[in-house]
Coordinates of C-alpha atoms in Angstrom, one line a residue:
Chain A
M1 CA -84.1 -27.1 -21.3
A2 CA -84.8 -28.0 -24.9
S3 CA -82.8 -27.0 -27.9
I4 CA -84.3 -25.3 -30.9
G5 CA -83.6 -28.5 -32.9
E6 CA -85.6 -30.5 -30.4
T7 CA -88.4 -28.0 -30.4
A8 CA -88.7 -27.3 -34.1
F9 CA -89.5 -29.7 -37.0
N10 CA -86.4 -28.6 -39.0
V11 CA -83.7 -26.0 -39.0
R12 CA -81.8 -25.3 -42.2
S13 CA -79.4 -22.7 -43.6
K14 CA -78.2 -21.8 -47.0
N15 CA -76.5 -19.0 -48.9
A16 CA -78.8 -16.4 -50.4
G17 CA -76.3 -15.4 -53.0
P18 CA -72.6 -15.2 -52.3
F19 CA -72.9 -12.3 -49.8
W20 CA -75.8 -13.5 -47.5
V21 CA -76.7 -16.5 -45.5
T22 CA -80.2 -17.3 -44.4
V23 CA -81.5 -19.7 -41.7
D24 CA -85.0 -21.1 -41.7
I25 CA -86.6 -22.5 -38.6
F26 CA -89.6 -24.7 -39.4
C27 CA -91.3 -24.8 -36.0
G28 CA -93.8 -27.4 -37.1
D29 CA -96.8 -26.2 -35.2
E30 CA -98.3 -23.2 -33.5
A31 CA -97.0 -24.2 -30.0
A32 CA -93.4 -24.6 -31.1
F33 CA -93.7 -21.4 -33.2
A34 CA -94.9 -19.5 -30.1
T35 CA -92.2 -21.0 -27.9
I36 CA -89.4 -20.2 -30.4
T37 CA -90.6 -16.7 -31.3
E38 CA -90.9 -15.8 -27.7
Q39 CA -87.7 -17.4 -26.4
L40 CA -85.3 -16.8 -29.3
S41 CA -84.2 -13.2 -29.5
S42 CA -82.4 -11.7 -32.4
E43 CA -79.6 -10.9 -29.9
D44 CA -79.2 -14.6 -29.3
V45 CA -78.8 -15.2 -33.0
A46 CA -76.3 -12.3 -33.3
R47 CA -74.3 -13.9 -30.4
L48 CA -74.3 -17.3 -32.0
F49 CA -73.0 -15.9 -35.3
Q50 CA -70.8 -13.3 -33.6
Q51 CA -72.3 -10.6 -35.7
P52 CA -73.8 -7.2 -34.8
V53 CA -77.5 -7.5 -34.1
E54 CA -78.3 -4.6 -36.5
T55 CA -77.2 -6.8 -39.4
I56 CA -79.7 -9.5 -38.7
K57 CA -83.0 -9.5 -40.5
R58 CA -85.7 -11.4 -38.7
F59 CA -88.9 -12.7 -40.2
E60 CA -91.8 -14.4 -38.5
I61 CA -94.3 -16.2 -40.7
P62 CA -97.1 -17.4 -38.6
N63 CA -99.1 -19.4 -41.2
L64 CA -95.9 -21.5 -42.0
H65 CA -94.8 -21.6 -38.4
V66 CA -91.5 -20.3 -39.6
V67 CA -88.9 -18.0 -38.1
K68 CA -86.2 -16.9 -40.5
F69 CA -83.0 -15.0 -40.0
S70 CA -80.8 -13.5 -42.7
L71 CA -77.5 -11.9 -42.3
P72 CA -74.6 -10.8 -44.5
R73 CA -72.0 -13.5 -44.6
P74 CA -69.1 -12.5 -42.3
V75 CA -66.8 -14.2 -44.9
V76 CA -67.9 -14.0 -48.5
Q77 CA -68.6 -17.3 -50.2
G78 CA -65.4 -18.8 -51.6
D79 CA -63.1 -16.4 -49.8
R80 CA -59.8 -18.0 -48.7
F81 CA -61.1 -18.1 -45.1
D82 CA -64.6 -19.5 -46.0
R83 CA -65.1 -22.9 -44.4
D84 CA -68.5 -23.7 -45.6
M85 CA -69.2 -22.9 -49.3
H86 CA -73.0 -23.3 -49.1
G87 CA -73.5 -22.0 -45.5
A88 CA -75.5 -25.0 -44.8
Q89 CA -73.8 -26.0 -41.6
W90 CA -74.7 -22.8 -39.9
A91 CA -78.1 -24.1 -39.1
V92 CA -76.5 -26.5 -36.6
L93 CA -75.5 -23.6 -34.4
L94 CA -79.2 -22.6 -34.0
A95 CA -80.4 -26.1 -33.8
E96 CA -78.1 -26.9 -30.9
H97 CA -78.9 -23.6 -29.1
D98 CA -80.9 -24.1 -25.9
L99 CA -84.0 -22.0 -25.6
D100 CA -83.7 -19.6 -22.8
A101 CA -86.9 -18.9 -21.0
S102 CA -85.7 -15.4 -20.1
G103 CA -85.3 -14.4 -23.7
G104 CA -87.7 -11.5 -24.5
Y105 CA -89.4 -11.1 -27.8
T106 CA -93.0 -10.4 -28.4
L107 CA -94.8 -11.6 -31.5
G108 CA -96.6 -8.8 -33.5
G109 CA -100.1 -9.2 -34.7
D110 CA -101.0 -11.4 -37.7
A111 CA -103.8 -12.5 -39.9
P112 CA -104.5 -16.1 -40.5
G113 CA -103.7 -17.4 -43.9
K114 CA -101.4 -14.5 -44.7
L115 CA -97.7 -14.0 -44.5
T116 CA -96.8 -11.3 -42.1
R117 CA -93.7 -9.3 -42.2
V118 CA -92.0 -8.4 -39.0
P119 CA -89.5 -5.6 -39.1
Chain B
M1 CA -106.2 -32.7 -65.5
Q2 CA -105.2 -29.2 -65.3
Q3 CA -104.9 -28.6 -69.1
Q4 CA -108.6 -28.9 -69.5
N5 CA -109.1 -25.8 -67.5
R6 CA -106.7 -23.8 -69.6
D7 CA -108.0 -20.9 -71.7
N8 CA -106.0 -19.1 -74.4
T9 CA -104.8 -16.3 -72.2
T10 CA -103.0 -18.8 -69.9
T11 CA -99.3 -19.4 -70.4
R12 CA -98.2 -23.0 -69.6
I13 CA -94.6 -23.5 -68.7
L14 CA -92.8 -26.8 -68.2
V15 CA -89.8 -26.7 -65.8
P16 CA -88.1 -30.2 -66.1
T17 CA -85.7 -29.7 -63.2
G18 CA -84.1 -27.1 -60.9
A19 CA -80.9 -27.3 -62.9
L20 CA -79.8 -29.0 -66.0
G21 CA -77.3 -31.7 -64.9
I22 CA -79.0 -32.9 -61.7
S23 CA -81.4 -35.3 -63.4
F24 CA -85.2 -35.5 -63.4
A25 CA -87.8 -38.3 -63.4
E26 CA -88.5 -39.4 -67.0
Q27 CA -92.1 -40.4 -66.5
A28 CA -92.8 -37.1 -64.8
F29 CA -91.2 -35.3 -67.7
A30 CA -93.3 -37.3 -70.2
R31 CA -96.5 -36.3 -68.3
G32 CA -95.3 -32.7 -68.4
V33 CA -94.8 -32.8 -72.2
G34 CA -98.2 -34.5 -72.5
A35 CA -99.8 -31.5 -70.9
K36 CA -98.8 -29.5 -74.0
P37 CA -96.8 -26.6 -72.5
D38 CA -96.2 -23.3 -74.4
I39 CA -92.6 -23.3 -73.5
I40 CA -90.0 -25.5 -71.7
C41 CA -87.6 -23.6 -69.4
V42 CA -84.6 -24.9 -67.5
D43 CA -81.9 -23.2 -65.4
G44 CA -78.3 -24.0 -66.2
G45 CA -76.4 -22.4 -63.4
S46 CA -76.1 -20.4 -60.2
T47 CA -73.5 -18.9 -58.0
D48 CA -74.4 -21.6 -55.5
S49 CA -71.2 -23.6 -55.9
G50 CA -68.8 -20.7 -55.4
P51 CA -66.7 -18.3 -57.4
Y52 CA -64.6 -20.8 -59.2
Y53 CA -67.0 -21.5 -62.0
L54 CA -67.5 -17.8 -62.9
G55 CA -63.8 -17.0 -62.3
A56 CA -62.7 -19.8 -64.6
G57 CA -65.7 -19.6 -67.0
T58 CA -66.4 -23.2 -66.7
S59 CA -69.3 -25.6 -66.0
K60 CA -69.8 -27.5 -62.7
Y61 CA -71.6 -30.4 -64.4
S62 CA -70.1 -33.0 -66.7
R63 CA -70.5 -32.5 -70.4
A64 CA -71.8 -36.1 -70.8
V65 CA -74.6 -35.6 -68.2
T66 CA -75.5 -32.1 -69.5
K67 CA -75.7 -33.5 -73.1
A68 CA -77.8 -36.5 -72.1
E69 CA -80.4 -34.3 -70.3
W70 CA -80.4 -31.6 -72.9
R71 CA -81.0 -34.3 -75.6
Q72 CA -84.2 -35.3 -73.8
L73 CA -85.3 -31.7 -73.7
M74 CA -84.4 -31.2 -77.4
I75 CA -86.5 -34.2 -78.4
A76 CA -89.5 -32.9 -76.3
R77 CA -89.1 -29.5 -77.9
A78 CA -89.2 -30.9 -81.4
E79 CA -92.2 -33.1 -80.6
G80 CA -94.2 -30.3 -79.0
D81 CA -92.9 -27.6 -81.4
V82 CA -92.5 -25.1 -78.6
P83 CA -89.5 -23.0 -77.6
L84 CA -86.9 -24.4 -75.3
V85 CA -85.0 -21.9 -73.1
I86 CA -82.0 -22.5 -70.9
G87 CA -80.7 -19.7 -68.6
T88 CA -77.2 -19.3 -67.2
C89 CA -75.6 -21.8 -69.5
G90 CA -72.8 -23.9 -68.0
T91 CA -73.1 -22.9 -64.4
C92 CA -71.7 -19.3 -64.7
G93 CA -73.4 -18.0 -67.8
A94 CA -70.2 -16.4 -69.3
D95 CA -69.9 -16.2 -73.1
A96 CA -67.7 -19.3 -73.2
S97 CA -70.4 -21.3 -71.4
V98 CA -73.0 -20.2 -73.9
D99 CA -70.7 -21.4 -76.7
W100 CA -70.1 -24.7 -74.8
M101 CA -73.9 -25.2 -74.7
L102 CA -74.1 -24.3 -78.3
S103 CA -71.5 -27.0 -79.2
I104 CA -73.6 -29.5 -77.3
T105 CA -76.8 -28.4 -79.0
R106 CA -75.1 -28.6 -82.4
E107 CA -73.9 -32.2 -81.8
I108 CA -77.4 -33.3 -80.6
A109 CA -79.1 -31.6 -83.5
E110 CA -76.9 -33.5 -85.9
E111 CA -77.3 -36.8 -84.1
L112 CA -81.1 -36.4 -84.1
G113 CA -81.3 -35.1 -87.6
Q114 CA -83.0 -31.9 -86.3
T115 CA -82.7 -28.5 -87.9
V116 CA -82.9 -26.0 -85.1
K117 CA -82.9 -22.2 -85.0
V118 CA -80.8 -21.2 -82.0
A119 CA -80.7 -17.8 -80.4
T120 CA -77.7 -17.2 -78.2
L121 CA -77.9 -14.4 -75.6
Y122 CA -74.5 -13.3 -74.3
S123 CA -74.2 -11.7 -70.8
S124 CA -70.5 -11.3 -70.4
Q125 CA -69.4 -7.7 -69.9
P126 CA -66.3 -6.2 -71.4
V127 CA -64.4 -4.7 -68.5
E128 CA -64.3 -1.3 -70.2
R129 CA -68.1 -1.1 -70.3
V130 CA -68.3 -1.6 -66.5
Q131 CA -65.4 0.8 -65.9
D132 CA -67.2 3.4 -68.0
A133 CA -70.4 2.8 -66.1
L134 CA -68.5 3.2 -62.8
R135 CA -66.9 6.5 -64.0
N136 CA -70.3 7.8 -65.0
G137 CA -72.1 6.9 -61.8
R138 CA -74.1 4.1 -63.3
I139 CA -73.0 1.4 -60.9
A140 CA -74.7 1.2 -57.5
P141 CA -73.7 -1.1 -54.6
L142 CA -76.0 -3.6 -53.1
T143 CA -75.7 -4.6 -49.4
P144 CA -73.0 -5.7 -48.6
A145 CA -70.8 -4.7 -51.5
P146 CA -67.1 -5.1 -51.8
D147 CA -65.2 -1.9 -52.6
I148 CA -64.6 -1.5 -56.3
S149 CA -62.4 0.7 -58.5
E150 CA -61.6 0.8 -62.2
D151 CA -58.4 -1.1 -61.3
S152 CA -60.2 -3.8 -59.3
L153 CA -62.7 -4.3 -62.2
G154 CA -59.7 -4.7 -64.4
E155 CA -58.6 -7.7 -62.3
C156 CA -61.9 -9.6 -63.0
T157 CA -61.4 -12.7 -65.1
N158 CA -65.2 -12.6 -65.9
I159 CA -68.0 -10.2 -65.3
V160 CA -71.5 -11.1 -66.2
A161 CA -74.8 -9.1 -66.0
L162 CA -78.0 -11.0 -65.1
A163 CA -80.5 -10.8 -67.9
G164 CA -84.1 -10.2 -67.1
A165 CA -87.3 -11.0 -68.9
E166 CA -86.7 -8.3 -71.5
Q167 CA -83.6 -9.9 -72.9
I168 CA -85.1 -13.3 -72.8
N169 CA -88.1 -12.0 -74.7
A170 CA -85.7 -10.3 -77.2
A171 CA -84.3 -13.8 -77.8
L172 CA -87.7 -15.4 -78.1
D173 CA -88.8 -12.7 -80.5
T174 CA -86.3 -13.9 -83.0
G175 CA -88.6 -17.0 -83.5
A176 CA -85.8 -19.2 -82.2
D177 CA -86.6 -22.8 -81.4
I178 CA -83.9 -22.8 -78.7
V179 CA -82.7 -20.0 -76.6
L180 CA -79.2 -20.4 -75.0
A181 CA -79.0 -17.6 -72.5
G182 CA -75.9 -16.6 -70.6
R183 CA -76.2 -15.3 -67.1
A184 CA -79.9 -14.6 -66.4
T185 CA -82.0 -14.4 -63.2
D186 CA -83.4 -17.9 -62.5
T187 CA -86.9 -16.4 -62.7
A188 CA -86.6 -14.4 -65.9
I189 CA -86.4 -17.4 -68.2
V190 CA -89.7 -18.7 -66.7
S191 CA -91.6 -15.4 -66.5
A192 CA -90.6 -14.0 -69.8
L193 CA -93.2 -15.5 -72.2
A194 CA -96.1 -14.9 -69.8
L195 CA -95.1 -11.3 -69.4
R196 CA -94.9 -10.9 -73.2
R197 CA -98.4 -12.3 -73.5
G198 CA -99.7 -9.8 -71.0
D199 CA -100.4 -12.2 -68.1
H200 CA -100.4 -10.8 -64.5
A201 CA -96.9 -9.6 -63.9
G202 CA -96.9 -10.4 -60.2
A203 CA -98.1 -13.9 -60.9
A204 CA -95.5 -14.3 -63.7
W205 CA -92.6 -13.5 -61.4
H206 CA -94.0 -15.2 -58.3
G207 CA -94.8 -18.3 -60.3
A208 CA -91.4 -18.3 -61.9
K209 CA -89.8 -18.0 -58.4
I210 CA -91.8 -21.0 -57.2
A211 CA -91.1 -23.1 -60.3
E212 CA -87.5 -22.3 -61.0
C213 CA -86.1 -24.9 -58.6
G214 CA -88.3 -27.6 -60.2
A215 CA -90.1 -29.8 -57.7
L216 CA -88.4 -28.3 -54.7
C217 CA -91.7 -26.5 -54.2
S218 CA -93.5 -29.9 -53.8
T219 CA -93.5 -32.7 -51.4
E220 CA -91.1 -34.7 -53.6
P221 CA -88.2 -32.3 -54.2
T222 CA -86.1 -34.8 -56.2
S223 CA -88.8 -35.6 -58.8
G224 CA -87.8 -32.5 -60.7
V225 CA -90.7 -31.7 -63.0
I226 CA -93.1 -28.8 -62.4
L227 CA -95.9 -27.4 -64.6
L228 CA -96.8 -23.8 -64.1
D229 CA -99.9 -22.0 -65.5
I230 CA -99.8 -18.2 -65.4
D231 CA -102.9 -16.2 -66.3
Q232 CA -104.4 -12.8 -65.9
E233 CA -105.0 -13.1 -62.2
G234 CA -102.6 -15.6 -60.7
F235 CA -100.8 -18.8 -61.2
T236 CA -101.3 -22.5 -60.6
V237 CA -98.5 -24.9 -59.9
E238 CA -98.6 -28.7 -60.2
P239 CA -95.8 -31.3 -59.9
M240 CA -95.7 -33.9 -62.7
A241 CA -94.4 -36.8 -60.7
K242 CA -97.4 -39.0 -59.7
D243 CA -96.5 -39.2 -56.0
A244 CA -95.6 -35.6 -55.7
R245 CA -98.0 -32.9 -54.3
C246 CA -97.9 -29.2 -54.1
T247 CA -99.6 -27.9 -51.0
P248 CA -100.1 -24.3 -49.9
H249 CA -97.3 -25.0 -47.3
S250 CA -94.8 -26.5 -49.7
V251 CA -95.4 -23.7 -52.2
S252 CA -95.3 -20.7 -49.9
A253 CA -92.4 -22.2 -48.0
H254 CA -90.4 -22.2 -51.2
M255 CA -90.2 -18.4 -51.0
L256 CA -87.9 -18.9 -48.0
Y257 CA -85.4 -20.9 -49.9
E258 CA -82.1 -19.2 -50.7
N259 CA -83.9 -15.9 -50.2
A260 CA -82.6 -13.3 -47.7
D261 CA -86.1 -11.7 -47.8
P262 CA -89.0 -14.2 -48.2
F263 CA -91.4 -11.4 -49.3
I264 CA -89.4 -9.3 -51.7
L265 CA -87.5 -10.4 -54.8
Y266 CA -85.5 -7.8 -56.8
E267 CA -85.4 -8.3 -60.6
P268 CA -84.3 -6.2 -63.5
G269 CA -86.9 -3.5 -63.9
G270 CA -88.6 -3.8 -60.5
Y271 CA -89.4 -6.1 -57.6
L272 CA -91.8 -8.8 -56.7
D273 CA -93.8 -8.4 -53.4
V274 CA -95.6 -11.5 -52.1
T275 CA -96.6 -10.0 -48.8
E276 CA -100.3 -10.1 -49.8
A277 CA -100.2 -13.4 -51.7
R278 CA -102.8 -16.1 -51.0
Y279 CA -102.1 -19.8 -51.5
H280 CA -105.1 -22.0 -52.1
A281 CA -105.2 -25.8 -52.6
L282 CA -107.2 -26.6 -55.8
D283 CA -107.0 -30.2 -55.0
D284 CA -104.5 -32.5 -53.2
R285 CA -101.7 -31.7 -55.7
R286 CA -102.3 -28.3 -57.3
V287 CA -102.0 -24.9 -55.6
R288 CA -103.5 -21.6 -56.9
V289 CA -101.7 -18.4 -55.9
T290 CA -103.2 -14.9 -56.3
G291 CA -102.3 -11.4 -54.8
S292 CA -98.7 -11.3 -55.9
H293 CA -97.6 -7.8 -56.7
W294 CA -95.0 -6.5 -59.2
A295 CA -93.7 -3.0 -58.6
P296 CA -91.9 -1.6 -61.6
S297 CA -88.9 0.6 -60.9
D298 CA -88.1 4.0 -62.5
Q299 CA -84.6 2.9 -63.5
Y300 CA -83.7 -0.3 -65.4
T301 CA -80.8 -2.0 -63.6
V302 CA -79.1 -5.4 -64.0
K303 CA -77.1 -7.1 -61.3
L304 CA -73.5 -7.7 -62.0
E305 CA -71.4 -10.7 -60.9
G306 CA -67.6 -10.7 -61.1
A307 CA -64.8 -13.0 -60.0
R308 CA -61.1 -12.4 -59.9
I309 CA -58.1 -14.4 -58.9
G310 CA -57.5 -13.8 -55.2
G311 CA -54.3 -15.9 -55.0
Y312 CA -53.1 -19.4 -55.5
Q313 CA -53.6 -22.2 -53.1
T314 CA -51.7 -25.3 -51.9
T315 CA -53.2 -27.5 -49.3
I316 CA -51.6 -30.2 -47.1
M317 CA -53.3 -32.7 -44.9
A318 CA -52.2 -34.9 -42.0
V319 CA -54.2 -37.0 -39.6
L320 CA -53.4 -37.2 -35.9
R321 CA -54.4 -40.4 -34.2
D322 CA -52.0 -40.5 -31.3
E323 CA -54.1 -39.8 -28.2
R324 CA -51.8 -37.1 -26.7
Y325 CA -51.7 -35.2 -30.0
V326 CA -55.5 -35.5 -30.5
A327 CA -56.0 -34.1 -27.0
N328 CA -53.6 -31.3 -27.6
A329 CA -54.3 -30.6 -31.3
R330 CA -55.1 -26.9 -30.8
E331 CA -51.8 -26.3 -29.0
W332 CA -50.0 -28.4 -31.6
I333 CA -51.2 -26.3 -34.5
E334 CA -50.5 -23.1 -32.7
K335 CA -46.9 -24.1 -32.0
L336 CA -46.5 -25.6 -35.5
H337 CA -47.9 -22.3 -37.0
R338 CA -45.4 -20.2 -35.1
F339 CA -42.5 -22.4 -35.9
V340 CA -43.2 -22.7 -39.7
T341 CA -44.0 -18.9 -39.9
N342 CA -40.5 -18.3 -38.6
E343 CA -39.0 -20.9 -41.0
I344 CA -40.7 -19.4 -44.0
E345 CA -39.4 -16.0 -43.1
K346 CA -35.9 -17.3 -42.5
R347 CA -35.6 -19.5 -45.6
M348 CA -37.8 -17.8 -48.1
A349 CA -37.4 -14.2 -46.8
L350 CA -41.2 -14.0 -46.8
T351 CA -43.1 -12.3 -44.0
P352 CA -46.7 -13.3 -43.0
S353 CA -48.1 -10.3 -44.9
G354 CA -47.0 -12.0 -48.1
Y355 CA -49.2 -15.1 -47.8
D356 CA -51.9 -16.8 -45.6
L357 CA -51.4 -20.1 -43.8
E358 CA -54.2 -21.6 -41.8
F359 CA -54.5 -24.9 -40.1
R360 CA -58.0 -26.2 -39.7
L361 CA -58.9 -29.1 -37.3
I362 CA -61.2 -31.5 -39.0
G363 CA -63.1 -33.3 -36.3
V364 CA -63.0 -30.2 -34.0
D365 CA -64.2 -27.1 -35.7
S366 CA -63.3 -27.1 -39.4
A367 CA -66.8 -26.2 -40.6
L368 CA -67.7 -23.4 -38.1
G369 CA -64.3 -22.2 -36.9
A370 CA -64.6 -19.7 -34.0
L371 CA -68.4 -20.0 -34.0
E372 CA -68.2 -23.7 -32.9
T373 CA -69.9 -24.2 -29.6
K374 CA -69.8 -28.0 -29.2
P375 CA -66.9 -29.7 -27.4
S376 CA -65.8 -32.8 -29.2
N377 CA -63.9 -35.9 -28.2
P378 CA -62.7 -37.4 -31.5
A379 CA -60.5 -40.5 -31.9
E380 CA -58.6 -38.8 -34.6
I381 CA -58.3 -35.3 -36.0
G382 CA -57.5 -34.2 -39.6
V383 CA -55.2 -31.2 -39.9
L384 CA -55.8 -29.3 -43.1
G385 CA -53.2 -26.7 -43.9
V386 CA -54.4 -24.1 -46.4
I387 CA -51.8 -21.9 -48.0
T388 CA -52.8 -18.9 -50.1
A389 CA -50.1 -16.9 -51.8
P390 CA -49.9 -14.4 -54.7
D391 CA -48.5 -16.9 -57.1
A392 CA -48.7 -20.7 -57.5
E393 CA -44.9 -21.2 -57.1
T394 CA -44.8 -19.5 -53.7
A395 CA -47.8 -21.4 -52.4
S396 CA -46.2 -24.7 -53.6
E397 CA -42.8 -23.7 -52.1
I398 CA -44.4 -23.0 -48.7
G399 CA -46.2 -26.4 -48.9
K400 CA -42.9 -28.1 -49.5
L401 CA -41.2 -26.2 -46.8
I402 CA -43.8 -27.0 -44.1
N403 CA -44.3 -30.6 -45.3
P404 CA -41.7 -32.2 -42.9
Y405 CA -43.0 -30.2 -39.9
V406 CA -46.6 -31.1 -40.6
L407 CA -45.4 -34.7 -40.6
H408 CA -43.0 -34.7 -37.7
Y409 CA -43.4 -31.6 -35.5
P410 CA -43.2 -32.5 -31.8
L411 CA -45.3 -31.0 -29.0
T412 CA -42.3 -30.8 -26.7
Q413 CA -38.6 -30.5 -27.2
D414 CA -37.6 -33.7 -25.3
E415 CA -39.6 -36.3 -27.1
E416 CA -38.8 -38.6 -30.0
L417 CA -40.0 -37.2 -33.3
P418 CA -43.5 -38.2 -34.0
T419 CA -44.8 -39.1 -37.4
F420 CA -48.4 -38.5 -38.3
A421 CA -50.5 -40.0 -41.0
F422 CA -50.3 -38.5 -44.5
P423 CA -53.2 -39.8 -46.5
Y424 CA -51.4 -39.6 -49.9
S425 CA -48.1 -38.8 -51.6
P426 CA -47.3 -36.1 -52.3
A427 CA -49.0 -34.8 -49.1
Q428 CA -49.6 -31.5 -50.7
S429 CA -52.2 -30.6 -53.3
E430 CA -51.8 -27.8 -55.7
R431 CA -55.3 -26.2 -56.0
G432 CA -54.3 -23.6 -58.6
A433 CA -56.1 -20.2 -58.7
L434 CA -58.4 -19.2 -55.9
Y435 CA -61.2 -17.1 -57.3
E436 CA -63.2 -14.7 -55.3
F437 CA -66.5 -12.9 -55.9
C438 CA -65.7 -9.2 -56.2
L439 CA -69.0 -7.6 -57.3
N440 CA -72.4 -7.2 -55.6
H441 CA -73.6 -4.2 -57.6
V442 CA -76.2 -3.2 -60.2
M443 CA -75.6 -1.4 -63.4
I444 CA -78.1 1.2 -64.8
L445 CA -79.1 0.6 -68.4
D446 CA -81.0 2.9 -70.8
D447 CA -82.1 0.0 -72.8
P448 CA -82.2 -3.6 -71.5
M449 CA -80.2 -4.8 -74.5
D450 CA -77.4 -2.3 -74.0
A451 CA -75.4 -4.8 -72.0
F452 CA -76.4 -8.0 -73.9
R453 CA -75.7 -9.4 -77.3
L454 CA -78.0 -11.6 -79.3
E455 CA -77.0 -13.9 -82.2
V456 CA -79.2 -16.3 -84.2
I457 CA -77.9 -19.3 -86.1
E458 CA -79.2 -22.5 -87.6
V459 CA -77.7 -25.8 -86.5
G460 CA -78.2 -29.4 -87.5
H461 CA -79.3 -30.9 -90.8
G462 CA -80.6 -28.2 -93.1

């Protein structure tokens, strides 16, 4: 079983302001994008970050082959219990996550050359 | 070259770097200046490095580096006779940081023999103004927002409002050569002139978002310099470093960066929607973008940032190398924590509700904590003790009290006292005030300048 890091071109995370963290999965090509969008559920991400799935925003951007997740930081940046000021190491959790073939998520329709928003 | 295609409705903006203080390629900058921009814009700050800078009202970057880079920009400004704008002076954009930047500007002007008209735009908020606004229902929370009250606002050491394009334009309208802006949105300093000249609003904000991090939107992120043309229909972006290229992928992917939502960007006075944007390669280094949409809002709001002192910190560090202690590090810190908690209560009459003490295992899970999934088998483990107390004396006292136990605490009763590695003496470090962000709110304004102050002065040799 391959991890997301092995399947994708790059996985990165970063604060989006002090109250949010965002993770970008650059899949690299159409095949990896299809694999990751199909096999990585928002529930998987919620589990990895130990956050309620309702708080996780998911975006699929077919023309960039990118899957993006944003969530409120469980600990606000710089709080006494914050361990990662820039939220940049969170990406590792996703990169090391093994893709589970039983994960269920279907990609919505998209138009080539256009960013598509997925609710 | 791009400049040959420019008509007189196009606004040409030179962005030398993503932030003043992180350097940029000089040749690329010279090329950018040669392209005859209408304005030079640079960002001077962000919340990116945490609450300390806003809380303390200080800059992250050294004065020497800031001055050296600002000097290059001031020389280019004088040669091109175009306005030079910096937003979020001195990392946090508090009034003191604007004045810090003004003192640097004054020194350089005198050294260069320049006479410069400077507009300073101040973004700091008197706490009473924000308390009044809260009382009058003119503060609205964003998601997620900490609870606030008039009392909690009173605890802030600094509150700033993020200026938008309107306030930047007010500063430009003074005819200033240089605008030193306090806290402002990263995009507002770049979009303002184009908006004033009636260029496409969606293109102005979207182009500004793409260019505000400098060459991060190109294939050579560290080269710094970006040239942005905004016109009546769209924008064109080109990196100034010879080897750098902007591609539809590098440009559109930049909307992902540090953005919770890659399609929507809220700004004072409305929001940018790039859902319908089209990215088109003009050649192998320039990208043309159209279809960006600006949606004005009914109410004019500015985002607030605030920081307050959340406590005072002392840290202590020991390194475990002994194999048995490395293998049982978790158990060791749990036992140690229980023991010292008891000692602190006994000797200082201080219960755990009066402070926080955390031991983090460096080499095991110190970055991710409870989220860590990977088992590790390190040769050594750093134990970082983090003490946070309501005052510095208490934090320091706790550090001193636990010091011998962090050095010698045994796993079992019947063994000889171990001694771990302290990397320095004293083993504890007094970190001073711990600041925390305490606002994620917007404030409603009747007039964009209601919460901002503008001054104009002349510096240098008159």
